[in-house]
Short mmCIF file of C-alpha atoms in Angstrom, two decimals:
data_model
loop_
_atom_site.label_atom_id
_atom_site.label_comp_id
_atom_site.label_asym_id
_atom_site.label_seq_id
_atom_site.Cartn_x
_atom_site.Cartn_y
_atom_site.Cartn_z
CA UNK A 30 -7.26 5.46 1.87
CA UNK A 31 -10.98 5.54 2.83
CA UNK A 32 -12.55 2.55 1.35
CA UNK A 33 -12.77 0.17 4.00
CA UNK A 34 -16.05 2.10 4.72
CA UNK A 35 -17.33 0.55 1.21
CA UNK A 36 -16.96 -2.89 2.60
CA UNK A 37 -20.17 -2.80 4.61
CA UNK A 38 -22.28 -3.69 1.81
CA UNK A 39 -24.27 -6.78 1.28
CA UNK A 40 -25.41 -6.99 5.07
CA UNK A 41 -21.96 -7.54 6.46
CA UNK A 42 -22.65 -5.15 9.24
CA UNK A 43 -20.15 -2.37 8.21
CA UNK A 44 -17.11 -4.55 8.55
CA UNK A 45 -15.72 -7.73 6.76
CA UNK A 46 -15.84 -10.71 9.33
CA UNK A 47 -13.99 -13.96 9.39
CA UNK A 48 -15.97 -16.88 7.98
CA UNK A 49 -16.47 -19.78 10.61
CA UNK A 50 -14.01 -22.42 9.96
CA UNK A 51 -15.89 -25.68 10.15
CA UNK A 52 -14.19 -28.98 10.97
CA UNK A 53 -15.15 -32.21 12.90
CA UNK A 54 -17.20 -31.50 15.87
CA UNK A 55 -17.84 -27.83 14.67
CA UNK A 56 -21.31 -26.76 14.50
CA UNK A 57 -22.58 -25.21 11.27
CA UNK A 58 -24.19 -26.59 7.58
CA UNK A 59 -22.07 -28.49 5.18
CA UNK A 60 -18.71 -30.55 5.36
CA UNK A 61 -15.64 -29.28 7.09
CA UNK A 62 -12.78 -27.79 5.30
CA UNK A 63 -11.87 -29.23 1.76
CA UNK A 64 -9.12 -31.37 1.07
CA UNK A 65 -6.03 -29.90 -0.51
CA UNK A 66 -6.89 -29.75 -4.39
CA UNK A 67 -10.75 -29.99 -4.14
CA UNK A 68 -11.38 -26.17 -3.42
CA UNK A 69 -13.71 -24.34 -5.42
CA UNK A 70 -13.86 -20.45 -6.22
CA UNK A 71 -17.30 -19.12 -6.85
CA UNK A 72 -16.40 -16.78 -9.66
CA UNK A 73 -16.90 -16.78 -13.36
CA UNK A 74 -18.33 -14.60 -16.21
CA UNK A 75 -21.90 -15.94 -15.72
CA UNK A 76 -22.12 -15.60 -11.92
CA UNK A 77 -22.79 -18.16 -9.25
CA UNK A 78 -20.92 -20.61 -7.28
CA UNK A 79 -19.14 -23.06 -9.10
CA UNK A 80 -18.07 -26.13 -6.91
CA UNK A 81 -15.02 -28.09 -7.96
CA UNK A 82 -13.86 -31.60 -7.02
CA UNK A 83 -16.50 -33.99 -5.53
CA UNK A 84 -20.23 -33.35 -5.93
CA UNK A 85 -21.65 -31.69 -2.83
CA UNK A 86 -18.56 -29.30 -1.90
CA UNK A 87 -19.68 -26.14 -0.73
CA UNK A 88 -17.72 -23.45 -2.76
CA UNK A 89 -15.69 -20.52 -1.51
CA UNK A 90 -17.19 -17.32 -2.50
CA UNK A 91 -14.33 -14.38 -2.97
CA UNK A 92 -15.26 -10.94 -2.50
CA UNK A 93 -13.14 -8.12 -4.01
CA UNK A 94 -13.67 -4.13 -3.45
CA UNK A 95 -11.39 -1.77 -5.04
CA UNK A 96 -9.93 1.78 -4.15
CA UNK A 97 -8.64 3.42 -7.02
CA UNK A 98 -6.35 6.60 -7.08
CA UNK A 99 -6.36 8.54 -10.25
CA UNK A 100 -4.15 11.59 -10.79
CA UNK A 101 -6.14 14.56 -12.41
CA UNK A 102 -5.21 15.93 -15.52
CA UNK A 103 -3.92 19.61 -14.44
CA UNK A 104 -1.22 21.85 -15.09
CA UNK A 105 -1.05 22.77 -11.41
CA UNK A 106 -1.59 20.84 -8.17
CA UNK A 107 -4.55 20.45 -5.96
CA UNK A 108 -3.83 23.41 -3.57
CA UNK A 109 -0.79 25.14 -4.92
CA UNK A 110 0.14 26.93 -8.24
CA UNK A 111 3.35 24.24 -8.95
CA UNK A 112 3.69 22.65 -11.84
CA UNK A 113 2.75 19.02 -12.43
CA UNK A 114 5.12 17.02 -14.80
CA UNK A 115 6.21 13.41 -14.81
CA UNK A 116 9.87 12.75 -14.38
CA UNK A 117 11.10 16.24 -13.53
CA UNK A 118 14.24 16.70 -11.75
CA UNK A 119 13.73 15.77 -8.01
CA UNK A 120 12.36 18.46 -5.82
CA UNK A 121 12.06 21.24 -8.97
CA UNK A 122 8.53 21.42 -8.48
CA UNK A 123 7.68 22.11 -5.17
CA UNK A 124 6.13 25.50 -3.56
CA UNK A 125 6.14 26.89 -0.11
CA UNK A 126 2.85 25.01 0.47
CA UNK A 127 4.10 21.93 -0.65
CA UNK A 128 7.00 21.75 1.64
CA UNK A 129 4.57 23.00 4.52
CA UNK A 130 6.28 25.94 5.38
CA UNK A 131 4.72 27.78 8.09
CA UNK A 132 2.05 30.57 7.38
CA UNK A 133 1.34 28.99 3.78
CA UNK A 134 -2.42 28.29 2.84
CA UNK A 135 -4.07 26.01 0.41
CA UNK A 136 -5.68 27.42 -2.53
CA UNK A 137 -8.14 25.23 -4.09
CA UNK A 138 -7.63 24.41 -8.01
CA UNK A 139 -10.84 24.89 -9.79
CA UNK A 140 -9.90 22.67 -13.01
CA UNK A 141 -9.47 19.61 -10.21
CA UNK A 142 -12.79 20.23 -8.98
CA UNK A 143 -14.24 20.30 -12.45
CA UNK A 144 -12.59 17.08 -13.14
CA UNK A 145 -14.02 15.21 -10.32
CA UNK A 146 -17.57 16.42 -10.92
CA UNK A 147 -17.47 15.32 -14.45
CA UNK A 148 -16.16 12.00 -13.51
CA UNK A 149 -18.86 11.73 -10.84
CA UNK A 150 -21.41 12.37 -13.58
CA UNK A 151 -20.04 9.75 -15.95
CA UNK A 152 -19.99 7.11 -13.37
CA UNK A 153 -24.05 7.96 -12.81
CA UNK A 154 -23.00 9.35 -9.04
CA UNK A 155 -24.87 11.88 -7.07
CA UNK A 156 -22.94 15.05 -6.72
CA UNK A 157 -22.94 16.80 -3.28
CA UNK A 158 -23.36 20.28 -3.73
CA UNK A 159 -21.66 20.96 -0.15
CA UNK A 160 -18.54 18.88 0.42
CA UNK A 161 -15.86 18.93 2.87
CA UNK A 162 -12.32 18.57 3.29
CA UNK A 163 -10.56 16.82 5.99
CA UNK A 164 -7.10 16.20 7.56
CA UNK A 165 -6.08 12.62 8.04
CA UNK A 166 -3.01 12.77 10.12
CA UNK A 167 -0.20 10.06 10.01
CA UNK A 168 3.57 10.80 9.89
CA UNK A 169 5.75 9.62 6.89
CA UNK A 170 9.01 11.18 5.59
CA UNK A 171 7.52 12.24 2.04
CA UNK A 172 4.22 13.83 3.89
CA UNK A 173 6.02 17.06 5.37
CA UNK A 174 2.61 18.34 6.92
CA UNK A 175 2.12 15.05 9.03
CA UNK A 176 -1.29 14.90 7.60
CA UNK A 177 -3.21 14.77 4.20
CA UNK A 178 -6.06 16.92 3.05
CA UNK A 179 -8.71 14.60 1.73
CA UNK A 180 -12.48 14.21 1.74
CA UNK A 181 -13.57 11.36 4.27
CA UNK A 182 -16.84 12.53 5.78
CA UNK A 183 -18.74 14.31 2.98
CA UNK A 184 -16.96 13.61 -0.43
CA UNK A 185 -17.74 15.51 -3.82
CA UNK A 186 -19.58 12.54 -5.46
CA UNK A 187 -21.49 9.21 -3.73
CA UNK A 188 -23.66 6.32 -4.89
CA UNK A 189 -22.80 5.64 -8.52
CA UNK A 190 -22.27 2.58 -10.70
CA UNK A 191 -19.82 1.33 -13.37
CA UNK A 192 -20.78 -1.24 -16.02
CA UNK A 193 -18.03 -3.35 -17.47
CA UNK A 194 -17.75 -6.09 -20.12
CA UNK A 195 -15.75 -9.46 -19.72
CA UNK A 196 -15.39 -12.50 -21.85
CA UNK A 197 -16.89 -15.73 -21.18
CA UNK A 198 -14.14 -18.30 -21.17
CA UNK A 199 -11.80 -16.26 -23.04
CA UNK A 200 -14.13 -15.85 -25.83
CA UNK A 201 -14.30 -12.39 -27.37
CA UNK A 202 -17.35 -13.27 -29.35
CA UNK A 203 -19.21 -14.17 -25.81
CA UNK A 204 -19.40 -11.39 -23.44
CA UNK A 205 -21.35 -10.34 -20.43
CA UNK A 206 -21.85 -6.92 -18.90
CA UNK A 207 -21.55 -6.53 -15.13
CA UNK A 208 -22.04 -3.44 -12.96
CA UNK A 209 -20.02 -2.59 -9.90
CA UNK A 210 -21.44 0.15 -7.39
CA UNK A 211 -19.33 3.25 -6.77
CA UNK A 212 -19.67 4.05 -2.93
CA UNK A 213 -17.79 7.66 -3.26
CA UNK A 214 -15.41 9.82 -5.38
CA UNK A 215 -13.49 12.07 -3.16
CA UNK A 216 -10.68 14.76 -4.00
CA UNK A 217 -7.29 14.61 -2.22
CA UNK A 218 -3.71 15.65 -2.39
CA UNK A 219 -0.93 12.97 -3.36
CA UNK A 220 2.02 12.41 -1.00
CA UNK A 221 5.85 12.88 -2.14
CA UNK A 222 8.12 9.94 -3.15
CA UNK A 223 10.78 8.32 -1.10
CA UNK A 224 13.68 7.02 -2.87
CA UNK A 225 15.58 4.38 -0.97
CA UNK A 226 19.61 4.27 -1.55
CA UNK A 227 20.72 0.78 -0.16
CA UNK A 228 24.19 1.83 -1.38
CA UNK A 229 24.62 4.76 0.91
CA UNK A 230 22.33 3.48 3.32
CA UNK A 231 20.15 6.46 2.62
CA UNK A 232 16.43 7.64 1.99
CA UNK A 233 15.93 10.50 -0.01
CA UNK A 234 12.62 12.58 -0.52
CA UNK A 235 11.19 13.88 -3.61
CA UNK A 236 8.42 16.46 -3.28
CA UNK A 237 7.69 17.04 -6.95
CA UNK A 238 4.15 14.74 -6.69
CA UNK A 239 3.24 15.92 -2.81
CA UNK A 240 0.28 18.05 -3.49
CA UNK A 241 -0.82 16.74 -6.98
CA UNK A 242 -4.45 16.24 -7.22
CA UNK A 243 -6.17 12.78 -6.88
CA UNK A 244 -9.48 11.48 -7.17
CA UNK A 245 -10.10 8.40 -5.22
CA UNK A 246 -12.83 6.36 -6.84
CA UNK A 247 -14.13 3.68 -4.08
CA UNK A 248 -15.83 0.70 -5.30
CA UNK A 249 -18.24 -1.44 -3.49
CA UNK A 250 -17.05 -5.10 -2.97
CA UNK A 251 -19.35 -6.49 -5.75
CA UNK A 252 -16.73 -8.46 -7.78
CA UNK A 253 -15.39 -11.94 -7.10
CA UNK A 254 -11.98 -12.29 -8.96
CA UNK A 255 -9.06 -10.79 -10.62
CA UNK A 256 -10.83 -10.81 -14.22
CA UNK A 257 -13.55 -8.84 -13.11
CA UNK A 258 -11.60 -6.36 -11.23
CA UNK A 259 -9.38 -5.83 -14.34
CA UNK A 260 -12.05 -5.32 -16.39
CA UNK A 261 -13.45 -2.75 -14.29
CA UNK A 262 -10.48 -0.86 -14.06
CA UNK A 263 -9.84 -1.00 -17.79
CA UNK A 264 -13.30 0.57 -18.35
CA UNK A 265 -12.51 3.11 -15.58
CA UNK A 266 -9.39 3.93 -17.07
CA UNK A 267 -11.14 4.31 -20.73
CA UNK A 268 -13.87 6.84 -19.03
CA UNK A 269 -11.24 9.04 -17.36
CA UNK A 270 -9.15 9.10 -20.78
CA UNK A 271 -12.26 9.91 -22.57
CA UNK A 272 -13.31 12.68 -20.21
CA UNK A 273 -9.85 14.14 -20.12
CA UNK A 274 -10.02 14.08 -16.24
CA UNK A 275 -7.08 11.83 -15.74
CA UNK A 276 -4.52 10.70 -18.42
CA UNK A 277 -4.57 7.31 -16.22
CA UNK A 278 -1.45 6.32 -17.61
CA UNK A 279 -0.55 3.26 -14.84
CA UNK A 280 2.89 3.08 -16.09
CA UNK A 281 3.56 6.58 -14.70
CA UNK A 282 1.71 5.90 -11.55
CA UNK A 283 -1.47 7.97 -12.70
CA UNK A 284 -3.75 5.25 -11.73
CA UNK A 285 -2.93 3.12 -8.72
CA UNK A 286 -5.23 0.23 -7.38
CA UNK A 287 -5.71 -1.17 -3.88
CA UNK A 288 -7.48 -4.18 -3.65
CA UNK A 289 -9.61 -5.46 -0.76
CA UNK A 290 -10.07 -9.25 -0.76
CA UNK A 291 -11.96 -11.72 1.44
CA UNK A 292 -13.41 -15.24 0.95
CA UNK A 293 -16.49 -17.03 2.86
CA UNK A 294 -18.73 -19.75 2.40
CA UNK A 295 -22.53 -19.12 0.77
CA UNK A 296 -24.70 -17.94 3.25
CA UNK A 297 -22.36 -17.15 5.88
CA UNK A 298 -20.85 -13.53 6.95
CA UNK A 299 -18.01 -12.20 4.83
CA UNK A 300 -14.47 -13.21 5.77
CA UNK A 301 -11.68 -11.02 7.06
CA UNK A 302 -10.48 -8.86 4.20
CA UNK A 303 -6.75 -8.17 3.50
CA UNK A 304 -5.59 -5.02 1.06
CA UNK A 305 -3.20 -5.25 -1.90
CA UNK A 306 -1.73 -1.93 -2.34
CA UNK A 307 -0.57 0.28 -5.10
CA UNK A 308 -0.74 -1.87 -7.97
CA UNK A 309 0.04 -0.16 -11.35
CA UNK A 310 -0.77 -2.60 -13.90
CA UNK A 311 -4.12 -4.12 -14.84
CA UNK A 312 -2.51 -7.52 -15.92
CA UNK A 313 -0.81 -7.74 -12.53
CA UNK A 314 -4.11 -6.55 -10.66
CA UNK A 315 -5.65 -9.68 -12.04
CA UNK A 316 -2.94 -12.10 -10.95
CA UNK A 317 -2.38 -10.33 -7.52
CA UNK A 318 -6.20 -10.60 -6.70
CA UNK A 319 -6.45 -14.38 -7.84
CA UNK A 320 -3.31 -15.18 -5.97
CA UNK A 321 -4.58 -13.61 -2.64
CA UNK A 322 -7.83 -15.64 -3.00
CA UNK A 323 -6.22 -18.89 -3.29
CA UNK A 324 -3.66 -17.94 -0.32
CA UNK A 325 -6.84 -17.07 1.76
CA UNK A 326 -8.39 -20.50 0.67
CA UNK A 327 -5.41 -22.42 1.37
CA UNK A 328 -4.65 -20.55 4.80
CA UNK A 329 -8.62 -21.13 5.87
CA UNK A 330 -8.61 -24.84 4.73
CA UNK A 331 -5.19 -25.57 6.69
CA UNK A 332 -6.89 -24.28 9.99
CA UNK A 333 -5.07 -20.90 9.57
CA UNK A 334 -6.71 -17.46 10.38
CA UNK A 335 -6.70 -14.30 8.10
CA UNK A 336 -5.19 -11.02 9.43
CA UNK A 337 -7.44 -7.84 9.35
CA UNK A 338 -5.92 -5.00 7.89
CA UNK A 339 -8.78 -2.26 8.24
CA UNK A 340 -8.97 1.12 6.60
CA UNK A 341 -12.55 2.04 8.01
CA UNK A 342 -13.22 5.13 9.60
CA UNK A 343 -11.77 5.27 13.06
CA UNK A 344 -11.21 8.34 15.37
CA UNK A 345 -7.86 6.94 16.23
CA UNK A 346 -6.54 7.43 12.91
CA UNK A 347 -6.91 11.33 13.38
CA UNK A 348 -9.11 12.63 10.95
CA UNK A 349 -10.45 16.14 11.56
CA UNK A 350 -12.17 18.87 9.57
CA UNK A 351 -9.52 21.05 7.42
CA UNK A 352 -9.55 24.44 8.98
CA UNK A 353 -7.92 26.36 5.94
CA UNK A 354 -10.46 25.20 3.41
CA UNK A 355 -14.36 26.26 3.67
CA UNK A 356 -16.86 23.83 2.59
CA UNK A 357 -16.96 23.40 -1.24
CA UNK A 358 -20.09 24.59 -2.71
CA UNK A 359 -21.39 23.56 -6.27
CA UNK A 360 -24.72 24.75 -8.09
CA UNK A 361 -26.87 23.19 -10.46
CA UNK A 362 -28.83 25.57 -13.15
CA UNK A 363 -31.78 25.72 -10.31
CA UNK A 364 -29.76 26.44 -7.48
CA UNK A 365 -27.34 29.22 -9.14
CA UNK A 366 -28.00 32.46 -7.56
CA UNK A 367 -29.06 35.07 -9.88
CA UNK A 368 -26.44 37.80 -9.20
CA UNK A 369 -23.48 35.23 -9.04
CA UNK A 370 -20.67 35.69 -11.38
CA UNK A 371 -20.66 32.38 -13.73
CA UNK A 372 -16.88 32.19 -14.00
CA UNK A 373 -16.40 32.27 -10.07
CA UNK A 374 -18.69 29.13 -9.53
CA UNK A 375 -18.91 25.55 -10.95
CA UNK A 376 -22.51 24.71 -12.44
CA UNK A 377 -23.07 20.91 -12.32
CA UNK A 378 -25.61 21.00 -15.17
CA UNK A 379 -23.16 22.88 -17.47
CA UNK A 380 -20.46 20.24 -17.01
CA UNK A 381 -23.05 17.36 -17.59
CA UNK A 382 -24.20 19.11 -20.98
CA UNK A 383 -20.40 18.83 -22.19
CA UNK A 384 -19.68 15.20 -21.24
CA UNK A 385 -18.29 13.48 -24.19
CA UNK A 386 -19.52 10.00 -25.37
CA UNK A 387 -18.44 7.62 -23.05
CA UNK A 388 -16.65 4.17 -23.96
CA UNK A 389 -19.88 2.12 -23.80
CA UNK A 390 -21.89 4.64 -25.96
CA UNK A 391 -18.83 4.99 -28.52
CA UNK A 392 -18.85 1.15 -28.91
CA UNK A 393 -22.66 0.93 -29.54
CA UNK A 394 -22.28 3.58 -32.23
CA UNK A 395 -19.68 1.79 -34.00
CA UNK A 396 -21.30 -1.23 -34.22
CA UNK A 397 -24.53 0.15 -35.58
CA UNK A 398 -22.99 2.71 -37.90
CA UNK A 399 -20.40 0.29 -39.61
CA UNK A 400 -21.68 -3.17 -39.04
CA UNK A 401 -18.86 -4.70 -37.23
CA UNK A 402 -18.80 -7.05 -34.58
CA UNK A 403 -18.88 -6.28 -30.75
CA UNK A 404 -15.85 -7.76 -29.93
CA UNK A 405 -14.14 -5.60 -32.71
CA UNK A 406 -15.60 -2.70 -31.01
CA UNK A 407 -13.95 -3.50 -27.80
CA UNK A 408 -10.51 -3.81 -29.61
CA UNK A 409 -10.96 -0.47 -31.36
CA UNK A 410 -11.61 1.34 -27.97
CA UNK A 411 -9.09 -0.27 -25.95
CA UNK A 412 -6.21 0.61 -28.17
CA UNK A 413 -5.31 4.59 -27.91
CA UNK A 414 -6.54 6.58 -31.18
CA UNK A 415 -7.28 3.10 -33.06
CA UNK A 416 -11.04 3.74 -33.31
CA UNK A 417 -10.31 7.06 -34.83
CA UNK A 418 -7.95 5.52 -37.23
CA UNK A 419 -10.45 3.03 -38.32
CA UNK A 420 -13.19 5.86 -38.88
CA UNK A 421 -10.80 7.91 -41.01
CA UNK A 422 -9.89 5.12 -43.12
CA UNK A 423 -13.48 4.27 -43.57
CA UNK A 424 -14.12 8.00 -44.87
CA UNK A 425 -11.43 7.74 -47.25
CA UNK A 426 -11.99 4.36 -48.84
CA UNK A 427 -14.67 2.77 -51.03
CA UNK A 428 -14.23 -0.64 -49.17
CA UNK A 429 -16.88 -1.63 -46.77
CA UNK A 430 -16.25 -1.08 -42.99
CA UNK A 431 -16.46 -4.76 -42.30
CA UNK A 432 -13.55 -5.38 -44.45
CA UNK A 433 -11.59 -2.18 -43.35
CA UNK A 434 -11.68 -3.63 -39.74
CA UNK A 435 -9.86 -6.79 -41.10
CA UNK A 436 -7.02 -4.80 -42.48
CA UNK A 437 -7.28 -2.64 -39.23
CA UNK A 438 -6.83 -5.54 -36.73
CA UNK A 439 -5.09 -8.30 -38.43
CA UNK A 440 -2.52 -6.08 -40.26
CA UNK A 441 -1.81 -2.56 -38.80
CA UNK A 442 -2.61 -3.83 -35.08
CA UNK A 443 -0.47 -6.53 -35.64
CA UNK A 444 2.34 -4.76 -36.95
CA UNK A 445 1.94 -2.43 -34.22
CA UNK A 446 2.33 -4.74 -31.49
CA UNK A 447 5.30 -6.52 -33.03
CA UNK A 448 7.21 -3.23 -32.99
CA UNK A 449 5.75 -1.95 -29.48
CA UNK A 450 4.22 1.20 -31.26
CA UNK A 451 1.30 3.26 -30.33
CA UNK A 452 -1.09 4.10 -33.13
CA UNK A 453 0.03 7.65 -33.14
CA UNK A 454 3.51 6.18 -34.12
CA UNK A 455 2.33 4.26 -37.06
CA UNK A 456 4.51 4.76 -40.32
CA UNK A 457 1.32 3.78 -42.35
CA UNK A 458 -1.25 6.71 -41.88
CA UNK A 459 -4.77 6.33 -42.43
CA UNK A 460 -4.53 8.23 -45.79
CA UNK A 461 -1.99 5.87 -47.16
CA UNK A 462 -4.06 2.65 -45.87
CA UNK A 463 -7.32 3.99 -47.37
CA UNK A 464 -5.20 4.65 -50.68
CA UNK A 465 -4.05 0.93 -50.51
CA UNK A 466 -7.60 -0.46 -49.69
CA UNK A 467 -8.92 1.58 -53.00
CA UNK A 468 -6.60 0.06 -55.25
CA UNK A 469 -7.63 -3.20 -53.85
CA UNK A 470 -11.48 -2.43 -53.91
CA UNK A 471 -10.96 -1.52 -57.53
CA UNK A 472 -9.24 -4.47 -58.58
CA UNK A 473 -6.03 -2.98 -59.61
CA UNK A 474 -3.99 -5.35 -57.47
CA UNK A 475 -4.75 -8.76 -55.65
CA UNK A 476 -4.85 -9.29 -51.80
CA UNK A 477 -1.53 -10.94 -51.77
CA UNK A 478 -0.20 -8.11 -53.72
CA UNK A 479 -1.90 -5.57 -51.05
CA UNK A 480 -0.16 -7.22 -48.28
CA UNK A 481 3.07 -6.86 -50.09
CA UNK A 482 2.51 -3.22 -50.61
CA UNK A 483 1.61 -2.95 -46.86
CA UNK A 484 5.08 -4.28 -45.94
CA UNK A 485 6.65 -1.71 -48.13
CA UNK A 486 4.47 1.17 -46.51
CA UNK A 487 5.82 0.18 -42.88
CA UNK A 488 9.21 0.90 -44.11
CA UNK A 489 8.16 4.60 -44.12
CA UNK A 490 10.11 5.57 -47.27
CA UNK A 491 7.41 8.37 -48.19
CA UNK A 492 6.20 6.27 -51.28
CA UNK A 493 2.60 6.14 -52.01
CA UNK A 494 0.89 2.55 -52.61
CA UNK A 495 0.49 3.56 -56.33
CA UNK A 496 4.07 4.17 -56.73
CA UNK A 497 5.05 0.94 -55.36
CA UNK A 498 2.88 -1.23 -57.30
CA UNK A 499 4.18 0.47 -60.27
CA UNK A 500 7.72 -0.03 -59.12
CA UNK A 501 7.51 -3.55 -58.29
CA UNK A 502 5.03 -4.34 -61.14
CA UNK A 503 2.30 -5.39 -58.77
CA UNK A 504 -0.54 -4.46 -60.75
CA UNK A 505 -3.08 -7.05 -61.83
CA UNK A 506 -3.17 -8.24 -65.33
CA UNK A 507 -5.58 -6.21 -67.21
CA UNK A 508 -5.17 -8.26 -70.59
CA UNK A 509 -7.74 -10.92 -70.55
CA UNK A 510 -6.48 -12.67 -73.63
CA UNK A 511 -3.12 -12.95 -72.10
CA UNK A 512 -4.55 -14.42 -68.87
CA UNK A 513 -6.60 -16.92 -70.66
CA UNK A 514 -3.46 -18.21 -72.48
CA UNK A 515 -1.79 -18.53 -69.02
CA UNK A 516 -4.86 -20.71 -67.75
CA UNK A 517 -5.01 -22.73 -70.87
CA UNK A 518 -1.30 -23.40 -70.28
CA UNK A 519 -1.91 -24.69 -66.91
CA UNK A 520 -4.74 -27.09 -67.83
CA UNK A 521 -2.85 -28.59 -70.59
CA UNK A 522 0.27 -29.14 -68.29
CA UNK A 523 -2.02 -30.85 -65.30
CA UNK A 524 -3.93 -33.84 -66.84
CA UNK A 525 -4.44 -35.67 -63.48
CA UNK A 526 -5.80 -32.65 -62.03
CA UNK A 527 -8.12 -31.87 -64.85
CA UNK A 528 -9.62 -35.47 -64.66
CA UNK A 529 -10.16 -35.00 -61.07
CA UNK A 530 -12.00 -31.88 -61.41
CA UNK A 531 -14.17 -33.41 -64.15
CA UNK A 532 -14.73 -36.42 -61.93
CA UNK A 533 -16.29 -33.97 -59.41
CA UNK A 534 -13.50 -33.00 -57.10
CA UNK A 535 -13.91 -29.22 -57.23
CA UNK A 536 -11.14 -28.70 -54.45
CA UNK A 537 -8.41 -29.53 -56.94
CA UNK A 538 -9.50 -26.47 -58.71
CA UNK A 539 -7.54 -24.35 -56.24
CA UNK A 540 -4.57 -25.99 -57.03
CA UNK A 541 -4.79 -24.79 -60.70
CA UNK A 542 -5.77 -21.35 -59.48
CA UNK A 543 -2.47 -21.27 -57.41
CA UNK A 544 -0.63 -22.37 -60.47
CA UNK A 545 -1.98 -19.54 -62.42
CA UNK A 546 -1.07 -17.06 -59.54
CA UNK A 547 2.46 -18.27 -59.48
CA UNK A 548 2.97 -17.67 -63.20
CA UNK A 549 1.60 -14.27 -63.03
CA UNK A 550 3.47 -13.68 -59.92
CA UNK A 551 0.52 -12.95 -57.86
CA UNK A 552 -0.70 -10.37 -60.42
CA UNK A 553 -3.90 -12.31 -61.43
CA UNK A 554 -7.26 -11.75 -59.94
CA UNK A 555 -8.32 -15.10 -58.47
CA UNK A 556 -12.05 -14.69 -59.03
CA UNK A 557 -11.28 -13.78 -62.65
CA UNK A 558 -8.83 -16.86 -62.85
CA UNK A 559 -11.70 -19.22 -61.27
CA UNK A 560 -13.83 -18.35 -63.91
CA UNK A 561 -11.69 -18.73 -66.77
CA UNK A 562 -10.57 -22.28 -65.52
CA UNK A 563 -14.21 -23.23 -65.04
CA UNK A 564 -15.09 -21.95 -68.46
CA UNK A 565 -12.38 -23.89 -70.24
CA UNK A 566 -12.77 -26.99 -68.15
CA UNK A 567 -16.40 -26.82 -69.10
CA UNK A 568 -15.91 -26.45 -72.84
#
């Protein structure tokens, strides 16, 4: 709601201005509008302007700022004791205050304040020890009071930053870290929900969501494309979930994004911005932003103008101090009064000391502790519960973490995605997978047999890996003499291949190994088979 004040960055004088459109006879440096198909967007993971088309063309520079509304994880609403529950029957969770009955007063939810402070600290913000509540007046059917209680003038946290990583040319092995500035974090109440029934030509109002606590995270316009915005929002989502300050499930409306987009030529003032509102999918966020960038470029190149939809502070919008809520006062260890009951105040330092490891720290620890690749650490953290699953398997198996990660990402995660399951819903537990990997590591089964056992485990029939191995006779042949006889039989039946190997073509040896594996139905150790074949061929 308030984030257009965040657009006053980079010397744009407090507003987003339309870039000059240059054409024949118009002053200004550089050529006129680009011919269709020869535009350039100055946005890539490495940064900088990248002209397209003919050399010498001046690129367009997109500018993106975000306003993100995160629903606070709390059992009750921001100013009332009404329960917060997704998909509850309409209007079943509405207090007198939520419905704006005369004489009702707001009572601030301590949990919501603590969640906002925790989020501010995690995003490197300065926490205002005194913050204020305001009323933003506007009329809408699902806002019964006719105003929203928010923090426009003095929010709870300001001047932070968020570091995020994104791939170069979609390669996970090539990643770059960028930073977006956080202008402010403010507490505010959510509105209700309007339900439009076209069949009956009616609009119904559900006030269950009215008054639910929100944190609005206002990002400065430091991004230049949908990919960057999506990466920043995903990192913020992980941080909120790690802190427990918001579940941040976009599909349930717990994280909603407004994107402010403009384009201009290098060295010129920012262009007029437009706002794309209420995006509830990270994938659609990237698409919506990139679409809007291209739309604006095409509009300007064709001689059109960009319409301005500003949300900057304006007295005409009806902001006024909230008379029923006193200033919110927070303390740190130094400013905490000696005679104050610690249970009745919020101590910033106390919250700071209890912050959990943030995603960036977790990724670094995973790489350092287990020797996995940085891109693997991103995948582990991006899937809810996958990092914990991986660490649990590592603790229970003799296999090295670098080999375990392959089974986690290539097998387990692949199966989960195929069946649209979360890690918590996996029929293969960390205990069962560790048991399977131990059998493989002790060379009691082969890799192909292990894959077969994994498929059986996925059926969820309650059998252990060892039981499956015994039932289906998947264990490796332990009798070396029997294996030697099979190897000799393969050699005797493949004269041409044997001649090729003795002539120096070692690649043919793989065929002989495959034949032995076939005769043993995958129950032979390929490494041992290779050793036996080489020994016999050299005799």
